[in-house]
Short mmCIF file of C-alpha atoms in Angstrom, two decimals:
data_model
loop_
_atom_site.label_atom_id
_atom_site.label_comp_id
_atom_site.label_asym_id
_atom_site.label_seq_id
_atom_site.Cartn_x
_atom_site.Cartn_y
_atom_site.Cartn_z
CA UNK A 1 31.38 -72.21 65.93
CA UNK A 2 27.49 -73.08 67.20
CA UNK A 3 24.98 -70.60 67.91
CA UNK A 4 25.01 -70.98 71.68
CA UNK A 5 28.85 -69.82 71.01
CA UNK A 6 27.42 -66.91 69.74
CA UNK A 7 25.27 -65.66 71.74
CA UNK A 8 27.71 -66.49 75.51
CA UNK A 9 30.05 -63.97 72.88
CA UNK A 10 27.41 -61.40 72.47
CA UNK A 11 26.54 -61.98 76.25
CA UNK A 12 29.56 -60.69 77.07
CA UNK A 13 30.25 -57.70 74.28
CA UNK A 14 30.31 -54.64 76.14
CA UNK A 15 28.34 -51.55 75.61
CA UNK A 16 29.61 -48.85 73.46
CA UNK A 17 28.76 -46.06 76.11
CA UNK A 18 31.30 -48.01 78.07
CA UNK A 19 33.89 -47.22 75.81
CA UNK A 20 33.25 -43.70 75.58
CA UNK A 21 33.43 -43.85 79.53
CA UNK A 22 36.36 -45.17 79.86
CA UNK A 23 37.85 -43.07 77.48
CA UNK A 24 36.27 -39.29 79.17
CA UNK A 25 38.31 -40.95 82.29
CA UNK A 26 41.93 -41.02 80.07
CA UNK A 27 40.82 -37.74 78.38
CA UNK A 28 40.59 -35.90 81.93
CA UNK A 29 42.96 -37.79 83.35
CA UNK A 30 45.66 -37.05 81.25
CA UNK A 31 43.71 -33.03 81.14
CA UNK A 32 44.78 -32.90 85.25
CA UNK A 33 48.11 -35.06 85.16
CA UNK A 34 48.90 -32.35 82.02
CA UNK A 35 47.94 -29.39 84.40
CA UNK A 36 49.75 -30.80 87.68
CA UNK A 37 52.59 -31.26 84.76
CA UNK A 38 53.41 -27.17 84.62
CA UNK A 39 51.15 -26.19 88.17
CA UNK A 40 54.97 -24.11 88.14
CA UNK A 41 53.44 -22.13 84.62
CA UNK A 42 49.78 -22.15 86.48
CA UNK A 43 51.22 -20.85 89.97
CA UNK A 44 53.99 -18.27 87.95
CA UNK A 45 51.11 -16.56 85.77
CA UNK A 46 49.06 -16.11 88.29
CA UNK A 47 51.49 -14.32 91.13
CA UNK A 48 52.29 -11.98 87.50
CA UNK A 49 48.49 -11.15 86.79
CA UNK A 50 47.60 -11.32 90.74
CA UNK A 51 50.54 -8.56 90.78
CA UNK A 52 49.35 -7.19 87.59
CA UNK A 53 46.41 -6.96 89.37
CA UNK A 54 47.38 -5.42 92.45
CA UNK A 55 49.01 -2.30 90.92
CA UNK A 56 45.88 -1.23 88.55
CA UNK A 57 44.11 -1.24 91.72
CA UNK A 58 46.41 0.56 93.35
CA UNK A 59 47.18 3.00 90.81
CA UNK A 60 43.51 3.92 90.14
CA UNK A 61 42.11 7.14 91.88
CA UNK A 62 39.29 7.26 94.79
CA UNK A 63 35.25 8.24 93.31
CA UNK A 64 32.38 8.94 95.50
CA UNK A 65 28.73 8.67 95.02
CA UNK A 66 26.88 11.75 96.05
CA UNK A 67 23.33 11.64 95.54
CA UNK A 68 19.91 12.93 96.12
CA UNK A 69 16.27 10.84 96.66
CA UNK A 70 13.62 13.24 94.36
CA UNK A 71 9.44 13.08 94.43
CA UNK A 72 7.17 14.80 91.13
CA UNK A 73 6.38 17.76 93.03
CA UNK A 74 2.33 17.96 93.34
CA UNK A 75 2.03 21.24 91.19
CA UNK A 76 -1.93 20.84 92.11
CA UNK A 77 -2.63 23.70 89.55
CA UNK A 78 -2.81 19.83 87.23
CA UNK A 79 -4.93 18.66 88.61
CA UNK A 80 -7.66 21.51 88.03
CA UNK A 81 -6.65 21.19 84.12
CA UNK A 82 -7.08 17.42 83.48
CA UNK A 83 -10.60 18.52 84.93
CA UNK A 84 -10.95 20.53 83.17
CA UNK A 85 -9.78 18.51 79.93
CA UNK A 86 -12.08 16.56 78.07
CA UNK A 87 -14.44 19.73 78.59
CA UNK A 88 -12.09 22.57 76.60
CA UNK A 89 -9.77 20.43 75.71
CA UNK A 90 -10.25 21.79 71.20
CA UNK A 91 -10.80 24.57 72.32
CA UNK A 92 -7.78 24.45 75.04
CA UNK A 93 -5.30 22.63 71.41
CA UNK A 94 -5.90 25.48 69.15
CA UNK A 95 -5.12 28.38 71.34
CA UNK A 96 -1.64 25.60 72.33
CA UNK A 97 -2.58 24.77 76.05
CA UNK A 98 -1.97 21.05 76.46
CA UNK A 99 -4.37 19.66 79.24
CA UNK A 100 -4.12 17.00 79.81
CA UNK A 101 -0.44 17.05 81.17
CA UNK A 102 0.45 16.78 83.86
CA UNK A 103 2.98 15.96 86.83
CA UNK A 104 4.46 13.01 86.27
CA UNK A 105 5.02 13.78 82.18
CA UNK A 106 6.45 17.01 83.53
CA UNK A 107 8.15 14.71 85.81
CA UNK A 108 9.35 13.00 83.08
CA UNK A 109 10.06 16.08 80.67
CA UNK A 110 12.52 17.01 83.03
CA UNK A 111 14.66 14.15 83.51
CA UNK A 112 15.36 14.81 80.07
CA UNK A 113 16.23 18.06 80.25
CA UNK A 114 18.61 17.29 83.12
CA UNK A 115 20.65 14.64 80.11
CA UNK A 116 20.59 16.44 77.03
CA UNK A 117 23.40 18.17 75.49
CA UNK A 118 22.21 21.68 75.94
CA UNK A 119 21.71 21.31 80.11
CA UNK A 120 24.48 19.65 80.95
CA UNK A 121 26.55 22.53 78.16
CA UNK A 122 24.77 25.27 80.57
CA UNK A 123 25.45 23.74 83.20
CA UNK A 124 29.71 23.40 83.34
CA UNK A 125 30.16 26.98 81.41
CA UNK A 126 27.91 28.62 84.84
CA UNK A 127 29.06 26.89 87.21
CA UNK A 128 32.62 26.43 86.31
CA UNK A 129 33.47 22.90 85.88
CA UNK A 130 35.48 23.06 82.62
CA UNK A 131 38.97 22.78 84.09
CA UNK A 132 38.25 20.17 87.51
CA UNK A 133 35.92 17.85 85.38
CA UNK A 134 38.54 17.37 82.71
CA UNK A 135 41.83 18.03 84.00
CA UNK A 136 41.64 16.47 87.72
CA UNK A 137 43.30 13.52 87.92
CA UNK A 138 42.35 12.26 92.40
CA UNK A 139 41.87 14.32 95.61
CA UNK A 140 44.10 14.79 98.78
CA UNK A 141 42.25 14.43 101.70
CA UNK A 142 44.67 16.09 104.04
CA UNK A 143 44.34 19.23 101.78
CA UNK A 144 41.01 18.72 100.14
CA UNK A 145 42.09 19.83 96.66
CA UNK A 146 41.73 18.58 93.35
CA UNK A 147 45.20 17.00 92.30
CA UNK A 148 44.58 18.20 88.66
CA UNK A 149 47.04 16.21 85.43
CA UNK A 150 49.60 19.03 84.91
CA UNK A 151 50.40 17.36 81.44
CA UNK A 152 47.15 18.73 79.93
CA UNK A 153 46.48 22.55 82.09
CA UNK A 154 48.45 24.44 83.41
CA UNK A 155 46.94 26.44 86.75
CA UNK A 156 49.50 28.58 87.91
CA UNK A 157 49.45 30.41 84.25
CA UNK A 158 45.64 29.29 83.19
CA UNK A 159 46.82 27.66 80.17
CA UNK A 160 46.24 24.49 78.21
CA UNK A 161 49.05 22.45 77.13
CA UNK A 162 47.30 19.67 75.56
CA UNK A 163 48.14 18.85 71.91
CA UNK A 164 45.20 19.37 69.82
CA UNK A 165 44.00 15.91 67.61
CA UNK A 166 41.79 15.79 64.80
CA UNK A 167 38.79 18.41 65.57
CA UNK A 168 39.05 18.74 69.14
CA UNK A 169 41.54 21.99 69.57
CA UNK A 170 44.21 22.51 72.57
CA UNK A 171 40.76 23.72 75.46
CA UNK A 172 38.45 20.31 75.48
CA UNK A 173 35.12 21.28 73.37
CA UNK A 174 31.54 21.88 74.93
CA UNK A 175 31.23 18.76 73.31
CA UNK A 176 33.82 16.50 75.21
CA UNK A 177 32.55 18.60 78.63
CA UNK A 178 28.82 16.83 78.28
CA UNK A 179 29.93 13.61 76.82
CA UNK A 180 32.79 13.44 79.81
CA UNK A 181 29.77 14.04 82.56
CA UNK A 182 26.95 11.97 80.94
CA UNK A 183 29.26 9.29 80.90
CA UNK A 184 31.72 9.13 83.87
CA UNK A 185 29.45 12.23 86.61
CA UNK A 186 26.14 11.86 86.37
CA UNK A 187 23.39 8.97 86.49
CA UNK A 188 19.85 9.01 86.68
CA UNK A 189 17.91 6.98 88.07
CA UNK A 190 14.03 5.97 89.16
CA UNK A 191 12.20 3.68 91.26
CA UNK A 192 8.80 2.03 88.85
CA UNK A 193 7.74 1.06 92.34
CA UNK A 194 7.32 4.81 94.12
CA UNK A 195 8.45 5.59 91.61
CA UNK A 196 10.79 8.34 92.87
CA UNK A 197 13.71 9.50 91.13
CA UNK A 198 18.04 9.40 91.92
CA UNK A 199 19.92 11.75 90.92
CA UNK A 200 23.43 10.51 91.88
CA UNK A 201 27.23 12.34 91.39
CA UNK A 202 30.69 9.74 90.91
CA UNK A 203 33.44 12.22 91.00
CA UNK A 204 37.08 11.78 92.09
CA UNK A 205 36.22 15.08 95.58
CA UNK A 206 33.52 13.62 97.33
CA UNK A 207 32.72 17.16 98.72
CA UNK A 208 31.75 18.46 94.93
CA UNK A 209 29.94 15.33 94.10
CA UNK A 210 27.46 16.81 96.81
CA UNK A 211 27.92 20.50 95.68
CA UNK A 212 27.00 19.07 92.14
CA UNK A 213 24.05 16.93 92.27
CA UNK A 214 22.42 20.70 95.03
CA UNK A 215 23.26 22.37 91.52
CA UNK A 216 21.47 20.55 88.91
CA UNK A 217 18.46 19.85 91.67
CA UNK A 218 18.25 23.17 91.19
CA UNK A 219 19.02 24.16 88.27
CA UNK A 220 17.29 21.41 86.58
CA UNK A 221 14.28 23.70 89.07
CA UNK A 222 14.94 26.39 88.04
CA UNK A 223 14.94 25.94 84.37
CA UNK A 224 11.25 24.01 84.04
CA UNK A 225 9.90 26.78 86.08
CA UNK A 226 11.69 29.15 83.83
CA UNK A 227 9.89 27.10 81.09
CA UNK A 228 6.45 26.90 82.16
CA UNK A 229 5.94 30.47 82.77
CA UNK A 230 7.38 31.85 79.58
CA UNK A 231 5.22 28.97 78.24
CA UNK A 232 1.72 30.15 80.18
CA UNK A 233 2.62 33.81 79.64
CA UNK A 234 2.04 33.52 75.86
CA UNK A 235 -0.94 30.73 76.32
CA UNK A 236 -2.48 33.21 78.17
CA UNK A 237 -1.37 36.78 76.24
CA UNK A 238 -3.60 34.31 72.94
CA UNK A 239 -6.49 34.08 75.60
CA UNK A 240 -6.79 37.66 76.18
CA UNK A 241 -6.62 38.14 72.55
CA UNK A 242 -8.51 35.27 71.51
CA UNK A 243 -11.41 36.69 74.23
CA UNK A 244 -11.01 40.76 72.78
CA UNK A 245 -11.97 38.28 69.40
CA UNK A 246 -15.15 36.80 70.50
CA UNK A 247 -18.76 37.68 71.26
CA UNK A 248 -20.03 35.20 71.98
CA UNK A 249 -20.80 34.23 75.71
CA UNK A 250 -20.50 30.52 75.35
CA UNK A 251 -16.66 31.16 74.26
CA UNK A 252 -16.08 33.20 76.38
CA UNK A 253 -17.38 31.26 79.19
CA UNK A 254 -15.22 29.20 77.97
CA UNK A 255 -11.94 31.56 77.87
CA UNK A 256 -12.22 32.91 80.96
CA UNK A 257 -11.87 28.86 82.53
CA UNK A 258 -8.59 28.47 80.67
CA UNK A 259 -6.92 31.78 81.68
CA UNK A 260 -7.69 30.65 84.96
CA UNK A 261 -6.02 28.02 85.55
CA UNK A 262 -3.25 29.34 83.00
CA UNK A 263 -2.60 32.03 85.62
CA UNK A 264 -2.81 29.34 88.81
CA UNK A 265 -0.90 27.60 87.29
CA UNK A 266 0.94 31.00 86.50
CA UNK A 267 0.92 31.52 90.31
CA UNK A 268 2.63 28.23 91.10
CA UNK A 269 5.22 28.17 89.00
CA UNK A 270 6.22 31.84 90.19
CA UNK A 271 6.70 31.40 93.73
CA UNK A 272 7.36 27.52 93.44
CA UNK A 273 11.01 26.89 94.11
CA UNK A 274 10.69 23.24 93.88
CA UNK A 275 8.55 23.19 91.08
CA UNK A 276 9.54 19.28 88.90
CA UNK A 277 11.20 18.30 92.45
CA UNK A 278 10.53 17.87 95.60
CA UNK A 279 13.41 17.03 97.25
CA UNK A 280 13.07 13.95 100.43
CA UNK A 281 16.39 12.76 100.96
CA UNK A 282 19.57 15.13 100.18
CA UNK A 283 22.75 15.21 98.87
CA UNK A 284 25.91 14.32 101.44
CA UNK A 285 28.57 14.06 101.57
CA UNK A 286 30.36 10.56 101.28
CA UNK A 287 32.79 9.06 103.53
CA UNK A 288 33.38 5.57 101.57
CA UNK A 289 34.22 6.06 98.55
CA UNK A 290 32.49 3.94 95.38
CA UNK A 291 35.02 2.76 93.83
CA UNK A 292 37.66 1.62 92.79
CA UNK A 293 36.69 -2.32 94.19
CA UNK A 294 40.75 -3.02 94.77
CA UNK A 295 39.68 -6.61 95.97
CA UNK A 296 37.38 -7.46 92.96
CA UNK A 297 40.19 -6.66 90.83
CA UNK A 298 42.99 -8.64 92.26
CA UNK A 299 40.02 -12.07 92.74
CA UNK A 300 39.75 -11.12 88.35
CA UNK A 301 43.32 -10.68 87.65
CA UNK A 302 43.59 -13.89 89.43
CA UNK A 303 41.40 -16.41 88.30
CA UNK A 304 42.20 -15.01 84.56
CA UNK A 305 46.13 -15.54 85.56
CA UNK A 306 44.64 -18.60 86.72
CA UNK A 307 43.47 -19.51 83.38
CA UNK A 308 45.97 -17.94 81.15
CA UNK A 309 48.68 -19.89 83.02
CA UNK A 310 45.98 -23.67 82.51
CA UNK A 311 45.90 -22.80 79.01
CA UNK A 312 49.80 -22.35 77.58
CA UNK A 313 51.19 -24.67 80.56
CA UNK A 314 48.62 -27.49 78.27
CA UNK A 315 49.56 -25.88 74.27
CA UNK A 316 53.51 -25.78 75.22
CA UNK A 317 52.92 -29.89 76.67
CA UNK A 318 50.49 -30.37 73.81
CA UNK A 319 53.04 -28.93 71.31
CA UNK A 320 56.10 -31.16 73.01
CA UNK A 321 54.33 -34.14 71.99
CA UNK A 322 53.83 -33.38 68.66
CA UNK A 323 57.31 -32.28 68.73
CA UNK A 324 58.62 -36.19 70.62
CA UNK A 325 56.12 -37.70 68.56
CA UNK A 326 57.54 -36.55 64.58
CA UNK A 327 61.20 -37.57 66.33
#
């Protein structure tokens, strides 16, 4: 063989990526052929999954969502306390008075209290929400009444029927109610740009959803107001005691200013109903359901049917080929 022949053969030899590309085309052709061969399996699986998704979506009860838009209350007494923080901060801390505490931190604290176990458990107890929260499974539009699960609770005799499980008895505990309410019912969020808060409740009855949001806003304002009154009263008593004990004029002047500011804060707390949150947009009775998204569930079910049907079809064909090759 001459050098010219060698050069000619190497010149006509195909590059390696040519064969890889050809193999890919063959693999894709075989893949689509296999899917087409098992098209009836894919179609049948998709129909089964879609029908299951439709049945599941229709079985789910409608849930309605009501919310309230709130703004942190503008308590003017806080600005005066903030102005005094640098001048009397050390003395105030000795008296147990936090002068640097602004209205934003007060609103953030209120949100944490609102989501706390103690507040929610007390809220459920005061408004008698245990039965509707733990037993309701739907809502009847015609009668405007909740539909209860009679396997858990006997409405006529007001008797719990469920079986105890572990440490949880026949009647749901406060801890169970808190978990249900905080996970499935209550949602609190804040718009970082505007600083406004949204308290929302999702429940079977749109009327109860709106009522519960109203109660939540009223109760958190009341709880935070009562806390402030108790704290400020304690601070005033302490400051008055220290004032009587000192004869230094500068100290007396400082105590008088602190007493004045605490008195203003106490007065504001006693007269303001919307102490922490002011309602910008009150809760409403929703006319459209919030959940479930039935169309999305059906689409998701159909996609899962296509995926599982395709996998099953490919696996079946692969097993069939392996069997034929062995025989």
